[in-house]
XYZ file of C-alpha atoms in Angstrom:
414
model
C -79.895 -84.272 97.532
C -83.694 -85.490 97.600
C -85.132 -88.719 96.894
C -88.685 -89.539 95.271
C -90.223 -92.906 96.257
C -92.854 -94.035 93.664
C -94.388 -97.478 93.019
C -92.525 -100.109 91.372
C -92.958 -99.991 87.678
C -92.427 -103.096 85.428
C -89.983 -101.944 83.043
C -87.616 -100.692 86.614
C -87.879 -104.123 88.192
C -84.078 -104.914 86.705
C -82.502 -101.677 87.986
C -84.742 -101.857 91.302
C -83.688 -105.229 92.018
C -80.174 -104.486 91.299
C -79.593 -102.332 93.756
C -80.929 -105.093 96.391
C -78.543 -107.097 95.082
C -75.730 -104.894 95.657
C -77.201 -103.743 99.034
C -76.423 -107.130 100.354
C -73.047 -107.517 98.962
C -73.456 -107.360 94.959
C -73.879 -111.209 94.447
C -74.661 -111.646 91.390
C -78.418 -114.221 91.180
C -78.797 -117.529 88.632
C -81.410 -117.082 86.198
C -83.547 -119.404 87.580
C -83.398 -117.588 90.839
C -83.787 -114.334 89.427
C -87.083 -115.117 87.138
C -88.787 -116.765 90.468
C -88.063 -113.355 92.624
C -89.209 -111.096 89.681
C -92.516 -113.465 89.320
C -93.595 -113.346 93.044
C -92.636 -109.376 93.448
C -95.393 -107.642 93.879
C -95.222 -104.439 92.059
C -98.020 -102.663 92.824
C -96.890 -103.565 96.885
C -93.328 -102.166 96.299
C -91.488 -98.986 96.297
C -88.303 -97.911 95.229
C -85.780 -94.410 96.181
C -85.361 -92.769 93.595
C -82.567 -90.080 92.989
C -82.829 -88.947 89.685
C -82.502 -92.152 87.481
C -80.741 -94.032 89.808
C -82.592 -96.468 91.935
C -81.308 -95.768 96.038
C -83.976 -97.544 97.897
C -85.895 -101.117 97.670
C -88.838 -101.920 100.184
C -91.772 -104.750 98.861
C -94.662 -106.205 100.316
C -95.913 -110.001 99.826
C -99.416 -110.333 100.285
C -99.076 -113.093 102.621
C -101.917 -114.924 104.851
C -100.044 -115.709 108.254
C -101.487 -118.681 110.522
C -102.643 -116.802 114.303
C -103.892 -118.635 117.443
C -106.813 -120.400 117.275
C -106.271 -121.327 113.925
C -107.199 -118.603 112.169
C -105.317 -117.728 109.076
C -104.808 -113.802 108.825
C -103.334 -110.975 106.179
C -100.300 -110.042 106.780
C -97.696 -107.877 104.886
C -94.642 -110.192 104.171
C -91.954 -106.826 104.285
C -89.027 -107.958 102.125
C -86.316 -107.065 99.659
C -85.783 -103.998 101.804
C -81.843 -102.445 100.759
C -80.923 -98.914 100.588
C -77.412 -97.715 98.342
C -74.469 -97.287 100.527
C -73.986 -94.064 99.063
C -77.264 -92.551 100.824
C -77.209 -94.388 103.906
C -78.101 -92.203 107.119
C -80.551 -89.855 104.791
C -83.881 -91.160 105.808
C -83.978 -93.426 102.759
C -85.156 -96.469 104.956
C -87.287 -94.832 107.111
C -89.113 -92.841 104.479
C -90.096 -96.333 103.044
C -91.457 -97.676 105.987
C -93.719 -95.109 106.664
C -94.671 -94.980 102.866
C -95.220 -98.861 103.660
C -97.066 -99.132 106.410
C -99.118 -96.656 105.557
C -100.119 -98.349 102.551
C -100.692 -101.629 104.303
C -102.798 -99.793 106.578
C -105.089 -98.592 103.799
C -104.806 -102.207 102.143
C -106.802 -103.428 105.293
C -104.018 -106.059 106.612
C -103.523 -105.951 110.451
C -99.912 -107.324 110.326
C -96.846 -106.681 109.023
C -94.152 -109.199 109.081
C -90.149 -109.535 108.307
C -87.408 -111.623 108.487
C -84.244 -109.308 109.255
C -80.692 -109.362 108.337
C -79.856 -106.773 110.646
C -82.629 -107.326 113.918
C -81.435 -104.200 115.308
C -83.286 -102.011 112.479
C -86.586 -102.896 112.688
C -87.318 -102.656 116.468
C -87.776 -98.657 116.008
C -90.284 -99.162 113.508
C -92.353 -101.341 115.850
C -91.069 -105.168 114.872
C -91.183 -107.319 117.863
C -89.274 -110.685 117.499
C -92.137 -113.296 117.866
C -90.613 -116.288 116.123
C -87.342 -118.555 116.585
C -85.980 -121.522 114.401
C -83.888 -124.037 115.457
C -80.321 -125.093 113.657
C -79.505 -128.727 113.878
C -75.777 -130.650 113.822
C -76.928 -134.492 114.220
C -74.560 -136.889 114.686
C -75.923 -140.070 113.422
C -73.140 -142.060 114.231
C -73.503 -141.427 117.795
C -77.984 -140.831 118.155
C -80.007 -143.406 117.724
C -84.363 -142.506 117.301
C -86.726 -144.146 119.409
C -90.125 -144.519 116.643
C -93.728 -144.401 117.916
C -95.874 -146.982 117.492
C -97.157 -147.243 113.780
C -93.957 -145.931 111.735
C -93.037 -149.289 111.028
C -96.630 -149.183 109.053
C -95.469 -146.369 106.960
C -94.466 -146.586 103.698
C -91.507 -144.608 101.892
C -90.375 -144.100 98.487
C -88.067 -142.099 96.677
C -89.891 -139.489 94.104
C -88.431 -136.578 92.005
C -89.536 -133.196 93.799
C -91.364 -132.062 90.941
C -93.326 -135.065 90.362
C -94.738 -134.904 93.426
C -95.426 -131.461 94.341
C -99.194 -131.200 94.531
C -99.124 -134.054 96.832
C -96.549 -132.434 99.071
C -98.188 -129.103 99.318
C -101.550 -130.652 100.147
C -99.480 -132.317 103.373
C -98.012 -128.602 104.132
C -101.868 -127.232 103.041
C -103.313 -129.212 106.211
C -99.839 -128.098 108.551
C -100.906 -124.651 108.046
C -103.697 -124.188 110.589
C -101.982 -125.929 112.856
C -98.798 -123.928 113.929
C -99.036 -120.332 114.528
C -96.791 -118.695 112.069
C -97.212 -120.912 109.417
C -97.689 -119.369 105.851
C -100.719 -120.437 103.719
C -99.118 -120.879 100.119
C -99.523 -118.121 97.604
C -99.400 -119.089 93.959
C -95.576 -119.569 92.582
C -94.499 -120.123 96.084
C -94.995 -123.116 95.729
C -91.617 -122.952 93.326
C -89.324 -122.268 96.426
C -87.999 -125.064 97.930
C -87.719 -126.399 94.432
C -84.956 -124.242 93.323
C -81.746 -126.064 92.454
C -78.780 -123.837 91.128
C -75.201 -124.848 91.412
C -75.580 -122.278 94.133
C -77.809 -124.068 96.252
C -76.199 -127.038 95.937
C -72.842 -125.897 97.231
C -71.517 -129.223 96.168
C -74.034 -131.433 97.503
C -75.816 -133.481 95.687
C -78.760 -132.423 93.075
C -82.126 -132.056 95.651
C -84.095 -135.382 96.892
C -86.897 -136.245 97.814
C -88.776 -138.841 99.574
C -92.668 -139.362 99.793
C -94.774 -140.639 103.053
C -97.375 -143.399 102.577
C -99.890 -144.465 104.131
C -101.224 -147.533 102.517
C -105.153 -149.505 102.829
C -107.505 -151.166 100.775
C -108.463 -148.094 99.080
C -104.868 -146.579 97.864
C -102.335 -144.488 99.268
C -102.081 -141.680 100.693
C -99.022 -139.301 101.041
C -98.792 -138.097 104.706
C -95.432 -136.739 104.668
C -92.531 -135.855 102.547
C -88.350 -134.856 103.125
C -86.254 -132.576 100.984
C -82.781 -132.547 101.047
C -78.972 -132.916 99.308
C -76.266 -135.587 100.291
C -72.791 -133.922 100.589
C -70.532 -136.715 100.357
C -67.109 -136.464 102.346
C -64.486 -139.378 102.913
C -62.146 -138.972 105.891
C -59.572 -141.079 107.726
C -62.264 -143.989 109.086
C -64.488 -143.909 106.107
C -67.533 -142.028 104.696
C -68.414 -138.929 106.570
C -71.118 -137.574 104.084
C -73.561 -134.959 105.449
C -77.065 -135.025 104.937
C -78.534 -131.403 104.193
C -82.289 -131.007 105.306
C -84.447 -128.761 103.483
C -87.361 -129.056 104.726
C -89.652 -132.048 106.225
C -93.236 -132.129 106.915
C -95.655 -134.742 108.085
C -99.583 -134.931 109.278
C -99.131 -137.512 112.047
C -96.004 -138.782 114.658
C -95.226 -141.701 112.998
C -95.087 -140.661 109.403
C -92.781 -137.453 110.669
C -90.660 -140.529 112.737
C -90.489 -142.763 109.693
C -89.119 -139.860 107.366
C -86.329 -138.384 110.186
C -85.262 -142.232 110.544
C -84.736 -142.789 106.998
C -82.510 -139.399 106.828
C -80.696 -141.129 110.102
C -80.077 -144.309 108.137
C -79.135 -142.995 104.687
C -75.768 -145.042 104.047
C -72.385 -143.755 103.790
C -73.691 -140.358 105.688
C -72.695 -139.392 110.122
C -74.353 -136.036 109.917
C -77.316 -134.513 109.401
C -77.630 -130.401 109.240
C -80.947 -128.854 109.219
C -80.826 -124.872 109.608
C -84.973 -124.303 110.086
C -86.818 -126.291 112.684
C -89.704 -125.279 114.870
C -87.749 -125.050 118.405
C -90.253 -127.808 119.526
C -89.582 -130.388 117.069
C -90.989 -133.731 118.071
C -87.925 -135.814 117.001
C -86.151 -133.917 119.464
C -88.115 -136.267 121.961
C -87.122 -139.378 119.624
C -83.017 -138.818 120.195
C -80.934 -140.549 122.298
C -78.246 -138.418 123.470
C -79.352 -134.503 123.156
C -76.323 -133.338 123.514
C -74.813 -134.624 120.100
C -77.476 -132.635 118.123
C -75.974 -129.740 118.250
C -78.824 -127.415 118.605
C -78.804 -123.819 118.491
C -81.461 -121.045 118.243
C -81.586 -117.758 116.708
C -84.188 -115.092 116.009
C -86.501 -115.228 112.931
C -89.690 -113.977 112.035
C -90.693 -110.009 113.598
C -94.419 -108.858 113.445
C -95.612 -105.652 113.895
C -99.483 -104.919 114.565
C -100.387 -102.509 111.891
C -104.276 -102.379 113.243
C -104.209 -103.203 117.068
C -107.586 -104.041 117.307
C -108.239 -105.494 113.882
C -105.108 -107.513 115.285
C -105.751 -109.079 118.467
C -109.441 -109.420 117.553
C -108.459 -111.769 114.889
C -106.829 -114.490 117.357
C -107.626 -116.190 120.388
C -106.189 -116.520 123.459
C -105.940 -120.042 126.000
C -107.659 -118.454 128.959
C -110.185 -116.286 129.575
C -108.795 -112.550 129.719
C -110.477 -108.678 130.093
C -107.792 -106.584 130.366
C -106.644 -102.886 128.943
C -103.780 -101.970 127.283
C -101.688 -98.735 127.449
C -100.406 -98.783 123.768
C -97.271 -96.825 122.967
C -97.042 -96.375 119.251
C -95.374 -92.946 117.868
C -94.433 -94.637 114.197
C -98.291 -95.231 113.623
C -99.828 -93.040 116.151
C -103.525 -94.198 114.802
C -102.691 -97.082 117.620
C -101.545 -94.949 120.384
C -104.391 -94.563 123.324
C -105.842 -97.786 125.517
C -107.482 -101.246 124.186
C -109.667 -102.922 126.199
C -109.159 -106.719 125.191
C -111.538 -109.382 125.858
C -111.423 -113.148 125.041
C -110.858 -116.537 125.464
C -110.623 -119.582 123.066
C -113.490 -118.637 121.247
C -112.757 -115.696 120.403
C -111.874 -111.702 121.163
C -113.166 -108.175 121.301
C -110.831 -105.417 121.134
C -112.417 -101.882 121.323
C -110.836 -98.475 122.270
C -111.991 -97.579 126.070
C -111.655 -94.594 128.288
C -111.175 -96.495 131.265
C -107.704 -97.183 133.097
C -104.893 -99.141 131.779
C -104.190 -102.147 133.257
C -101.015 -102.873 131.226
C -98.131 -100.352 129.551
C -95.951 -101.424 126.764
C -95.234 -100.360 123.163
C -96.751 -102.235 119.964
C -92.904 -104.005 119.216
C -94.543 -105.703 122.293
C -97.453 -106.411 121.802
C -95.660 -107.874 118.031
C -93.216 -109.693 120.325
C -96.396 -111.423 122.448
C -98.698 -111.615 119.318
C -98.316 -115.154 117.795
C -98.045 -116.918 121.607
C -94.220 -118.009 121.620
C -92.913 -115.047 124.129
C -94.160 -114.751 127.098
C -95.377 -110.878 128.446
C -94.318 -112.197 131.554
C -90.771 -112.477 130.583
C -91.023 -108.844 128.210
C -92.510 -107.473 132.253
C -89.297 -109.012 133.944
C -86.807 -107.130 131.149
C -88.804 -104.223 132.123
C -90.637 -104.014 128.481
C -94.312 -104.582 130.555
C -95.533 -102.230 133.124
C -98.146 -103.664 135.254
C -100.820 -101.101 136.296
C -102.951 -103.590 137.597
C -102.136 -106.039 140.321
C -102.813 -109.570 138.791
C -103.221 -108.100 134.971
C -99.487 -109.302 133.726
C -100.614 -112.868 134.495
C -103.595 -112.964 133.528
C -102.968 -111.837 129.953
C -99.811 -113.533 129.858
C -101.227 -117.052 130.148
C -104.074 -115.685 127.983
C -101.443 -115.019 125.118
C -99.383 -117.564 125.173
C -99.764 -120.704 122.741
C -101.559 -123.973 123.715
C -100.165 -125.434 120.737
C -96.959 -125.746 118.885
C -94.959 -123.084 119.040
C -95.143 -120.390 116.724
C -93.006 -121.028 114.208
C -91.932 -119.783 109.888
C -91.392 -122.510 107.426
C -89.155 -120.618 104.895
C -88.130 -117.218 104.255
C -89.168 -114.730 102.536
C-alpha cells in the first residue's frame, strides 16, 4: 500500500480535518470551533496522506513569530494538527510528513520549528527538544490569603464583556510579547481563541468573564490588565464551594497583575481557583500565603527544534559573553550536522560554520531543549545529553544561554 502526500487543497479541508478528528479519539467539534480551526489553517503550510481518496495523514504549519532572548521576535513554524489513521500506523506515514515539513520550512526561510505534543515521546527523534513548561494551579482561597504591592489599591477594575473589549486586551498581551521568551506575537484571527465559548468549553461553568485593569489620571484610562475566566458553582455540606476557572490573565505592571489575581481570590460564594497554564515563575506565587495549598504542578509544553542552526542562535542573545563551538549532531536535517562556532553576548551573536575543534557535543533536540533559556546545558551535560570537549566550555555557554528574564514560557496552544 503507498501513500501520496500533496498540499492541502480547499475543497479537502473537511475530509483532511476529519481524520484529525478521529486520530485523537473521533470527537466530534461545535461549529463555532470548527469554522475558527478551518479559518487559521494554513493550506498552502499543510499536507495531508493520501491513500487513494482517503485522507491517512494530517501535518500543518502556523506561520507563527515566536518571542527569543533579547527580545527579539523570530519565525517559527507552529507544527500542529499532526494525526495519522490507525489503520496505517507504523508505515512511515508520520515520518514522511515531517521530513516533507521541515523541508519546506527550511525553504520558507524560518529557523524554528515549534510543537506542543500529545504524545512527547514522538517528536524527540525528529529533533524536538522540550524548552518550555506551564504550571497547573489548585488554589484554595479559603485557606491563602495575597499579600498586594504597593499601588494595587490605585487600580481600578470593572467588569466588561470579552468581546467588547478585545482590542484593548490584546494591546496589554501586544506589549507582554517582547518580554517573555516564548511568547507568541498575535496572528490575525488568533485573536478569536480565548474567545471561544461552546457548551463544550464551558463544561458547566458559567458563560466566560471578563474583567478589565485601569489605570486612571487626569487624562483617561488606561487598561493595563485584563482576567478571563468561568465560575463553576458547587454547594456542599458547609456552604458554597464554587470554583473559579482561569483562562488566562495578563497585566503590564505588579500591581495591576496583583489587583486582578485578588479580585479572582475574593469573588463571593467561590474556595477554589484552577488555572491549568501559568508561566512556572508567576509573580503571585510570591503574593501567597501558604504555598503549599496551591496545589502546583508542572508538566512539559512547548518543543522547538532549530531548523537553521545558525540562522537560529544568531537571531538571540545570550546573558554573558560566550565564544564557543559546537559539535552538532543532526541526521533528520543533516544540512546542520558539522561544528558552529558561536559568539555573543547581550548584544548580539555570530554563528558561522568553522573548521576548528569542538568545544561542545550534543544533538540539535539539545540545542532546541537550551534554545529559549529555561533549561539549563548544564543540567542536559549532567544527564549525559552534553559532552564537554573543552574544559570550562559547558559553563561558559550554559550561563550564556540561560534567561535573564522571565522564564520562557507559551500563552495558549496551538
Amino acid at each position: 500500500m503507498t501513500t501520496e502526500l500533496r498540499a492541502l487543497r480547499k475543497e479537502d479541508w473537511n475530509v483532511w480535518y476529519d481524520n484529525l478528528l478521529r486520530a485523537f479519539g473521533g470527537a466530534t467539534e461545535l461549529a463555532e470551533q470548527r469554522e475558527l480551526w478551518q479559518a487559521l489553517t494554513p493550506y498552502d503550510r499543510s499536507i495531508g496522506a493520501w491513500d487513494g481518496d482517503q485522507c491517512v495523514g494530517s501535518a500543518g504549519a502556523f506561520d507563527f513569530r515566536l518571542t527569543v532572548p533579547g527580545g527579539a521576535v523570530v519565525p517559527a513554524a507552529g507544527v500542529t494538527m499532526v494525526g495519522v489513521a490507525a489503520t496505517h500506523r507504523r508505515r512511515g506515514v508520520l515520518t514522511s510528513m515531517m521530513r516533507r515539513q521541515l523541508d519546506d520550512v527550511r525553504s520558507w526561510g524560518e529557523p524554528l520549528a515549534v510543537l506542543t505534543a500529545s504524545e512527547p515521546v514522538i517528536y524527540g527523534r525528529f529533533g524536538y527538544g522540550l524548552a518550555t513548561h506551564r504550571l497547573s494551579a489548585d488554589i484554595d482561597t479559603t485557606r491563602v490569603r495575597l499579600s498586594v504591592p504597593p499601588g494595587t489599591d490605585d487600580v481600578r477594575l470593572r467588569y466588561a464583556d470579552p468581546a467588547d473589549v478585545l482590542d484593548a486586551c490584546e494591546a496589554v498581551y501586544a506589549r507582554r510579547v517582547p518580554e517573555r521568551p516564548g511568547m507568541l506575537a498575535r496572528r490575525p484571527g488568533w485573536e478569536r481563541l480565548d474567545l471561544l465559548d461552546t457548551d463544550r468549553h464551558r463544561d458547566g461553568a458559567s458563560p466566560l468573564q471578563c474583567v478589565v485593569a485601569e489605570r486612571v489620571d487626569g487624562a483617561g484610562s488606561e487598561v493595563v490588565g485584563y482576567t478571563r475566566f468561568r465560575i463553576k458553582s458547587d454547594w456542599g455540606p458547609s456552604g458554597a464551594e464554587g470554583v473559579v476557572q482561569l483562562s488566562a490573565l495578563e497585566a503590564v505592571d505588579p500591581a495591576g497583575r496583583a489587583a486582578l489575581w485578588r479580585f479572582l481570590f475574593d469573588i463571593d460564594l467561590t474556595g477554589c481557583i484552577i488555572a491549568h497554564r501559568l508561566p512556572v515563575d508567576e509573580p503571585a506565587l510570591h503574593l501567597v500565603s501558604d504555598i503549599r495549598r496551591c496545589g502546583l504542578r508542572v508538566r512539559d509544553d512547548l518543543h522547538l527544534r532549530l531548523v537553521d542552526v545558525g540562522a537560529a542562535l544568531r537571531a538571540r542573545t545570550y546573558q554573558a559573553p560566550l565564544d564557543v563551538v559546537f559539535e552538532v549532531q543532526d541526521a533528520f536535517c543533516p544540512w546542520n550536522e558539522g561544528r558552529w562556532r558561536l559568539t555573543g553576548d547581550p548584544k548580539g551573536a555570530t554563528c558561522e560554520r568553522t573548521a576548528d575543534a569542538a568545544d561542545l557535543s550534543l544533538s540539535v533536540r539539545e540545542l532546541g531543549a537550551a534554545y529559549l533559556g529555561g533549561v539549563s546545558l548544564s543540567s542536559l551535560a549532567a544527564a549525559g545529553r552534553v559532552r564537554e570537549l573543552r574544559q570550562g566550555a559547558l559553563t561558559e555557554a550554559s550561563v550564556g544561554f540561560l534567561a535573564s528574564g522571565p522564564a520562557p514560557w507559551l500563552p495558549h496552544g496551538f
